[in-house]
Every structure is written in structure tokens, then in C-alpha cells.
XYZ file of C-alpha atoms in Angstrom:
365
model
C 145.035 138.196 80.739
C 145.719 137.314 84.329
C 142.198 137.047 85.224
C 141.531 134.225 82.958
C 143.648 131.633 84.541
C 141.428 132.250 87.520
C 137.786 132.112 85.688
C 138.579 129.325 83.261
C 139.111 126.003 85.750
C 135.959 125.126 87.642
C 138.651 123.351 90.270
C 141.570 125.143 92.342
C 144.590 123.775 92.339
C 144.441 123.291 96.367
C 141.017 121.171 95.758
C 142.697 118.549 93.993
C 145.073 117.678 97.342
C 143.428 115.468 100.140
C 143.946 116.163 103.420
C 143.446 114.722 106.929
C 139.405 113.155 107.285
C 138.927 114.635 103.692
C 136.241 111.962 103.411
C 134.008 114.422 105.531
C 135.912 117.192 105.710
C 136.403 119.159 102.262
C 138.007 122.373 103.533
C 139.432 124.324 106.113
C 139.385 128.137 105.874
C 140.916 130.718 107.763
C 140.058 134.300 107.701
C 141.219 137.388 109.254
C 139.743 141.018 108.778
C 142.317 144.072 109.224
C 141.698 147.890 109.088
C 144.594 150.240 108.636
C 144.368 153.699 110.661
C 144.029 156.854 109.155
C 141.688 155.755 107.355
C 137.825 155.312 107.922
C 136.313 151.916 107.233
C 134.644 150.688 104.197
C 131.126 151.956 104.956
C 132.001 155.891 104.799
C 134.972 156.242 103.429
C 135.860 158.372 100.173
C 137.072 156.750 96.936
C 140.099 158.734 97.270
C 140.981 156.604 100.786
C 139.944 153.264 99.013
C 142.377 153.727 96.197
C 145.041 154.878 99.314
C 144.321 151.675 100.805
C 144.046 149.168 97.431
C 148.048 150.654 96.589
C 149.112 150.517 100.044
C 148.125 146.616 100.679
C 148.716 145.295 96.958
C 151.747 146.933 96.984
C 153.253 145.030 100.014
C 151.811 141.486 99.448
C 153.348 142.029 96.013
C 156.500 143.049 97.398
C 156.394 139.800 99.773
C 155.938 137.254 96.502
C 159.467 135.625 97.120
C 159.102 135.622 101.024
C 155.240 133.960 100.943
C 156.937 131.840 98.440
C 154.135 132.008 96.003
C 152.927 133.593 92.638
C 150.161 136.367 93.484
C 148.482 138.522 91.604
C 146.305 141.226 92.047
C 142.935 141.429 90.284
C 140.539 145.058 90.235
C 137.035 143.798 90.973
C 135.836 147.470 88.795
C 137.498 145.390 85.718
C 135.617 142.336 85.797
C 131.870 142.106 84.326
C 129.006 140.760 86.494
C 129.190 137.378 85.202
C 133.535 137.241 85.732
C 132.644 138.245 89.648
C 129.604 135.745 90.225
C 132.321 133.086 88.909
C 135.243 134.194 91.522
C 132.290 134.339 94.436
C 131.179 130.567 93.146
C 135.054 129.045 93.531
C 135.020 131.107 96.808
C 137.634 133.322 95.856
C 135.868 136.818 97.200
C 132.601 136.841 98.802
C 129.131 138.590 97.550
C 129.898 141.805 99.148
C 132.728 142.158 97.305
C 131.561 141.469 93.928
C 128.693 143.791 93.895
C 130.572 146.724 95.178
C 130.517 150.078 94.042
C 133.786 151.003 95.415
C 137.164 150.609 94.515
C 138.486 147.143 95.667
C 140.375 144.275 94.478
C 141.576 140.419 95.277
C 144.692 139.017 95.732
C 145.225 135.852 94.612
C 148.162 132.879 95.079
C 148.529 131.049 91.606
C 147.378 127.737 93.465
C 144.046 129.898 94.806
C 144.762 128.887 98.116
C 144.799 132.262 99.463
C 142.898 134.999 98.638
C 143.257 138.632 100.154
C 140.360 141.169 99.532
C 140.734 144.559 99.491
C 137.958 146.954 100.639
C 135.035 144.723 101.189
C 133.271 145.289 104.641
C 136.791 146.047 105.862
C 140.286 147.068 104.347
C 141.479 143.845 104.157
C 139.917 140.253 104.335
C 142.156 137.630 103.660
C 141.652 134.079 103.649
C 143.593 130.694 103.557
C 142.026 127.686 101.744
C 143.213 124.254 102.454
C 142.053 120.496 101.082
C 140.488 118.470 104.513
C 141.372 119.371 107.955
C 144.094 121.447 108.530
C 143.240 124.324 110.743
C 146.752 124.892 112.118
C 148.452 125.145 109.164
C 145.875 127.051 107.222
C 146.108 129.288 110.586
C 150.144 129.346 110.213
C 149.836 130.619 106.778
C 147.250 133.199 107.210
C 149.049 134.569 110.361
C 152.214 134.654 108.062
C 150.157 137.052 105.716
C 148.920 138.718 108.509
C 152.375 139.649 109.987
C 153.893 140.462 106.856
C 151.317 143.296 106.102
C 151.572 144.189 110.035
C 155.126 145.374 109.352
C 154.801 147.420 106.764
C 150.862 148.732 107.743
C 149.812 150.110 111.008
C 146.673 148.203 112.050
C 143.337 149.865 113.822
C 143.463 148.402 117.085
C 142.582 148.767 120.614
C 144.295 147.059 123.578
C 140.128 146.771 125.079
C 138.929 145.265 122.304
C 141.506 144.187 119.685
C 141.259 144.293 116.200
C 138.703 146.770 115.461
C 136.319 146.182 112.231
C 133.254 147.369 110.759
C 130.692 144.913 112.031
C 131.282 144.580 115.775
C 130.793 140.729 115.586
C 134.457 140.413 114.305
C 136.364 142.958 116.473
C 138.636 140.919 118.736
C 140.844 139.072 117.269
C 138.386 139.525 113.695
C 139.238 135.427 113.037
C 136.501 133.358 111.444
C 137.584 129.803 110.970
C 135.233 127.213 109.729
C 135.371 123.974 108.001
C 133.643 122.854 104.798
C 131.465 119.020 105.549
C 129.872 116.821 103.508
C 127.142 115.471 106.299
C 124.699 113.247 104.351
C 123.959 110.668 106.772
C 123.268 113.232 109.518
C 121.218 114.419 106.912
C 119.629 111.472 105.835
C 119.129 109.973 109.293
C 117.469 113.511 110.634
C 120.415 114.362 113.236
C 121.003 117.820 111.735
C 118.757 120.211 113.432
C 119.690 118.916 116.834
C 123.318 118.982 115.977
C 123.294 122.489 114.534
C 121.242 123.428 117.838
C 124.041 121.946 120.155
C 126.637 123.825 118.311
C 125.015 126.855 118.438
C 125.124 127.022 122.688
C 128.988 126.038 122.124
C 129.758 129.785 120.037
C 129.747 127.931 116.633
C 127.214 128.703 114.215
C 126.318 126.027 110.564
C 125.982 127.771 107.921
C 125.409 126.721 103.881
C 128.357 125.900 101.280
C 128.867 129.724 100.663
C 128.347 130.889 103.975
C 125.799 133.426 105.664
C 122.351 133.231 104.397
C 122.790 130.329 101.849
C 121.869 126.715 101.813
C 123.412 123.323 102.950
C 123.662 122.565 98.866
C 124.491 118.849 98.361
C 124.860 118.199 102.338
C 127.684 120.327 102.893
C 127.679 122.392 105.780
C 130.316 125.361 106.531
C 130.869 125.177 110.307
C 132.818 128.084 111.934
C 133.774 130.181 115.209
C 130.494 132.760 116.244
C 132.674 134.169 118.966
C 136.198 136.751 118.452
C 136.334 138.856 120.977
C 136.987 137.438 124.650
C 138.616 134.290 123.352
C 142.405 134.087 121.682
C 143.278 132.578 118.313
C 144.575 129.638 120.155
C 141.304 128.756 121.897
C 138.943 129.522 118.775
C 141.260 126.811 116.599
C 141.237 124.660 119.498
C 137.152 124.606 119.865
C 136.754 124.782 116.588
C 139.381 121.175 116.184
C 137.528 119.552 118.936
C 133.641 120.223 117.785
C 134.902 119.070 114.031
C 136.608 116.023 115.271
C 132.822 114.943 117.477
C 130.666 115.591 114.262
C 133.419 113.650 112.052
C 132.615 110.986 114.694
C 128.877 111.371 114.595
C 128.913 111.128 110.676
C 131.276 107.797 110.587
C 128.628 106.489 113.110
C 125.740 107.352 110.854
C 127.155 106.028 108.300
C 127.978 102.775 109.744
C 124.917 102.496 110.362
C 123.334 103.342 106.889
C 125.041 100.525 106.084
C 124.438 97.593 108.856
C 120.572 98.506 108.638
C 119.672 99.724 104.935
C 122.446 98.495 103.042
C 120.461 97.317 100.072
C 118.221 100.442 99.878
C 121.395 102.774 100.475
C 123.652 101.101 97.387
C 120.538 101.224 95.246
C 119.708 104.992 96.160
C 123.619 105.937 95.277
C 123.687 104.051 92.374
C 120.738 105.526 91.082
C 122.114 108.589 91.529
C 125.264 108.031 89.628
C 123.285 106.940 86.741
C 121.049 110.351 86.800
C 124.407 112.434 86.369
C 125.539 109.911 83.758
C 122.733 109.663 81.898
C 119.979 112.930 83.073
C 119.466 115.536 80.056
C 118.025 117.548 82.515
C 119.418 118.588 86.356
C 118.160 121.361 88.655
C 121.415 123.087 91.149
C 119.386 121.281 94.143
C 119.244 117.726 91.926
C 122.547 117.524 91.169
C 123.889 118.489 94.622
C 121.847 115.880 95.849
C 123.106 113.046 93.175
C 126.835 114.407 93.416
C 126.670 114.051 97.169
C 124.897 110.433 97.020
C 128.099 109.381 94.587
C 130.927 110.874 96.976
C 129.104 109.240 99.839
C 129.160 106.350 97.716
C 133.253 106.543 97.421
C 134.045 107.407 100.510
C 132.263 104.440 101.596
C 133.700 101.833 98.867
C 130.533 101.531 97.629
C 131.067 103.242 94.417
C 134.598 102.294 92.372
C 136.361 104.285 90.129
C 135.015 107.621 90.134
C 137.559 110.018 90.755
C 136.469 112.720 93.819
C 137.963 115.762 92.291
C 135.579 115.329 89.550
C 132.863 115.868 91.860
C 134.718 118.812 93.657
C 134.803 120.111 90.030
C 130.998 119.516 89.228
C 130.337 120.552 92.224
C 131.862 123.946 91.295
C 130.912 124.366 87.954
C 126.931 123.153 88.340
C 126.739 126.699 89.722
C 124.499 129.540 87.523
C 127.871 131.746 87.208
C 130.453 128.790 85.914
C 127.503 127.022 83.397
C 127.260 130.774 81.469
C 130.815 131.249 81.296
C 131.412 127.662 79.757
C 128.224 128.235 77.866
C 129.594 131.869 76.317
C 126.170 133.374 76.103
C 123.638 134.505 79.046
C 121.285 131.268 79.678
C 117.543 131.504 81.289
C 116.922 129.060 83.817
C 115.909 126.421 81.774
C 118.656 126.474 79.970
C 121.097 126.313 82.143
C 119.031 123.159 83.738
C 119.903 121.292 80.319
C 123.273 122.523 79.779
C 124.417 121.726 83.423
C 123.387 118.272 83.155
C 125.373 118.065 79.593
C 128.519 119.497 81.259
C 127.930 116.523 83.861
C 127.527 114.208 81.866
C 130.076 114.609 79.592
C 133.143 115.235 82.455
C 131.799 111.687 83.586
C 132.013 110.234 79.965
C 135.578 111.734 79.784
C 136.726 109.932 83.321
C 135.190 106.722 81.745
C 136.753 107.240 78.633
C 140.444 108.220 80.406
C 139.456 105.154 82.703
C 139.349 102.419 79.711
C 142.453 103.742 77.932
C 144.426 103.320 80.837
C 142.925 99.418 81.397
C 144.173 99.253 77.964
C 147.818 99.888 78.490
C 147.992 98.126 81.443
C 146.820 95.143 79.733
């Protein structure tokens, strides 16, 4: 089945790339929400015009494989079972609103999962570009790509007032939301968060949590992203968006710096300490193990911690997550359970990078 080649990895292919400042940066995202006329939007219309609308936009993103130059394929959220679409929200592959809908929709998805086109969510179409570190201009170029291949063949609700017009008024404009993924610990740890997330607030940005409105900064990473699409162009939201990214990047290195010239005794020991919980813990809440897997990757990206591989934590980072530990696990686990069985699932992808890590000193030896 199709599906399963989605649900089965914790990690994306695009995860395991690293691109520019990917030591703070983990992702760049691009979105862009569409509504096709002649048909009303998401919130009243019939399931007659959402099954219209899934055939007409599957059908030409399917028809525009060899151009995108990519393998897609399309995936009927009404098919999956609860648990299948809490595992596709966790890898960020369609959002909450999507999974728990009641009408027809679906997901289009590149073999790599670096983009991802929803069908009849809050709008006709939300699709989204996923890229390793920061690359808003080419996540952007690809996105806009999608965008003007379905522009061709669909005619698009818009208004030369207001632009793009969408459901929730907060999009309409040019409906863009671009935000990048960071791992901030030592803002975190050094208490420069709340006045950083206050500043970018007054410049149209808004910090949200790791799966966007209304959740948590899990593990210090923070989703930062563009409040503002109408009155601005694409050009200028990418641009403000690159330049605020590029100051807290800045403001990070400079915390971390000094983490490390004032408390570098207490900081090694705290990482360290938290490498040997996920090694060793028979026990880990969500909230504990983001906080140990961020201490490690803070510990790597500062050579402080030697060879741990960072797309293992990308991948633990993913499958620690209620949805992921039941689908490895094969049965429906109460929350105690799936406290013990995350930290086995830990432990043992950390035994298995030892274990890979020795062999190899072996051969070379």
C-alpha cells in the first residue's frame, strides 16, 4: 500500500540533508493556500463540490509528475484510521485540521516528503515545501513552481483589492506563511526568549511551538513565521522573514558562546547527563526526552558531544511522539505505557548507532 511507505519511517527523506546554519536552523517551510472559483470554501461547501475539487487538483499535480520531476502520490485522508492520520500530522505532513475532518480531502505527497499538498482543509488547497536548514528561496522557488503549475490548469479565487482570497481573512493576500523550524536552547536556557518572541511580535512575525498554532516549544524548538499577507509581496515577507532568522541565529551563537566561556563545566556535565538518560532511562515523559534530545544536539553542534549522529535525533525526535510510539508498538498504549516504550525505542536506536559505530572502527582498523 502506498500509504505505508509514508507511516513506517519516523524520518523524511529531506530531514536527513543539512542545509545552510542547520546547527540552529532545522527547517524551512513554505506554504501557500489557494481556492478555486465556482466553488464555495471549505466551511460550507457540499460534499459533492469537495469531491469536484479533490479530482480537479489531484488530477493535475498527478499529471505534472514528470515536469515537478518527482514521484507523488495522492493519499484519501477518509482511508486512513485515527492513529495512520495522528502519525502524518506528527512528521508534519498535513496539519490537525486536516486529519480530523469530516469531509472529503486528501494529501499529496513527493516520495522524498518534501512537499506536501492538502486538499480541502480550511481551504481547497494548502500546499507546503519542506526543506533541511535555511533555505527560504528555494523552498519558495519550488512551492511557487507548484503553485503555477496548478494556476494553469485551475482558475484561482482572487481579487485584484485583496489578492488571494481564503477562508480565514488572516491569509488573504498573497495567503504565504513562511516560517523556520529553531532549535533555541541557550536563549532558552539563558532566559532571552520572552523578550525575543516580544520583539518579533511588533516586527509582523509571530513564535509559535514545533507543530505550529497553539502547541509548545517541545525540546527548544521554536517555529518562527510571517503574521502579515496582505499589504506586503512575497518578496518582502521572504526578505523579513531571512533577515529576523539570520539576527536570532546570531543571538543563539552568542548565547552559546557564552554558555561556554562562563559555565563550561556545569554545561558539559548537564549534556552529558542527558545523553546518558536516553541511553540508559527505562522511563521518558514527551517533555523529558525533548529536553535530553535537545541538550545532546546542543551538545554536537557545539563539539561537545562526538559521535552521535544528528539525524538520529531528528528521528527520535519524530518518533517520541504519542502517534509514531503506537504504530511501532502495534497495539493502543495508555500513557504510561507509552512513557516506557518511548524510552526503549530511544534507547535502543542509540545502542544500534553505537553498535554500527564499533563495527565500522573495526574495519578501519
Amino acid at each position: 500500500m502506498v500509504i505505508e511507505k509514508f507511516l513506517d519511517n519516523s524520518l523524511s527523506s529531506w530531514m536527513a540533508g543539512r542545509g545552510e546554519h542547520s546547527d540552529i536552523v532545522m527547517s524551512t517551510r513554505i506554504r501557500l493556500a489557494r481556492n478555486l472559483t465556482g466553488y464555495r470554501f471549505p466551511l460550507a461547501f457540499t460534499e459533492d463540490e469537495a469531491h469536484r475539487i479533490d479530482q480537479s487538483i489531484s488530477a493535475t499535480l498527478l499529471d505534472a509528475s514528470e515536469e515537478l520531476q518527482m514521484n507523488i502520490s495522492s493519499v484519501q485522508i477518509k482511508d486512513l484510521s485515527e492513529l495512520n492520520r495522528q502519525v502524518l500530522v506528527e512528521k508534519h505532513l498535513i496539519s490537525p485540521k486536516l486529519a480530523n475532518s469530516r469531509i472529503e480531502g486528501s494529501v499529496l505527497l513527493s516520495e522524498d516528503e518534501s512537499v506536501s499538498v492538502m486538499i480541502n482543509e480550511e481551504d481547497h488547497i494548502r500546499m507546503q515545501c519542506l526543506f533541511p536548514g535555511l533555505q527560504i528561496e528555494e523552498a519558495y522557488a519550488l512551492a511557487d513552481k507548484i503553485d503555477r503549475i496548478l494556476e494553469k490548469e485551475l482558475s484561482y479565487a482572487f481579487d485584484e483589492q485583496f489578492g488571494y482570497l481564503t477562508s480565514c481573512p488572516t491569509n488573504t493576500g498573497t495567503g504565504l506563511r513562511a516560517s523556520v523550524m529553531m532549535h533555541l536552547p541557550a536563549l532558552t536556557m539563558s532566559k532571552q526568549m520572552n523578550r525575543i518572541v516580544t520583539i518579533i511580535s511588533r516586527l509582523g512575525m509571530v513564535v509559535r511551538g514545533i507543530y505550529g498554532e497553539g502547541s509548545e516549544a517541545l525540546g527548544n524548538v521554536y517555529q518562527v513565521s510571517n503574521q502579515t499577507t496582505l499589504g506586503k509581496t512575497e518578496e518582502d515577507i521572504l526578505a523579513d522573514l531571512q533577515s529576523i532568522t539570520e539576527q536570532i541565529i546570531q543571538k543563539e551563537k552568542e548565547a552559546r558562546s557564552a554558555l561556554l566561556k562562563h559555565s563550561a563545566n556545569t554545561l558539559e556535565d548537564r549534556l552529558y547527563r542527558s545523553l546518558g538518560t536516553l541511553s540508559y532511562a527505562r522511563i521518558m515523559t514527551t517533555e523529558e526526552a525533548g529536553k535530553c534530545l535537545s541538550d545532546v544536539r546542543l551538545g554536537i553542534d557545539m563539539g561537545l558531544i562526538q559521535d552521535v549522529d544528528v539525524t538520529i535525533l531528528n528521528e527520535c525526535m519524530v518518533f517520541m511522539q504519542p502517534g509514531f510510539l503506537q504504530k511501532f508498538a502495534g497495539a493502543t498504549l495508555n500513557t504510561s505505557e507509552r512513557d516506557m516504550f518511548r524510552a526503549k525505542l530511544i534507547r535502543e536506536r542509540l545502542q544500534k548507532m553505537g553498535e554500527k559505530r564499533i563495527t565500522k572502527g573495526e574495519e578501519l582498523a
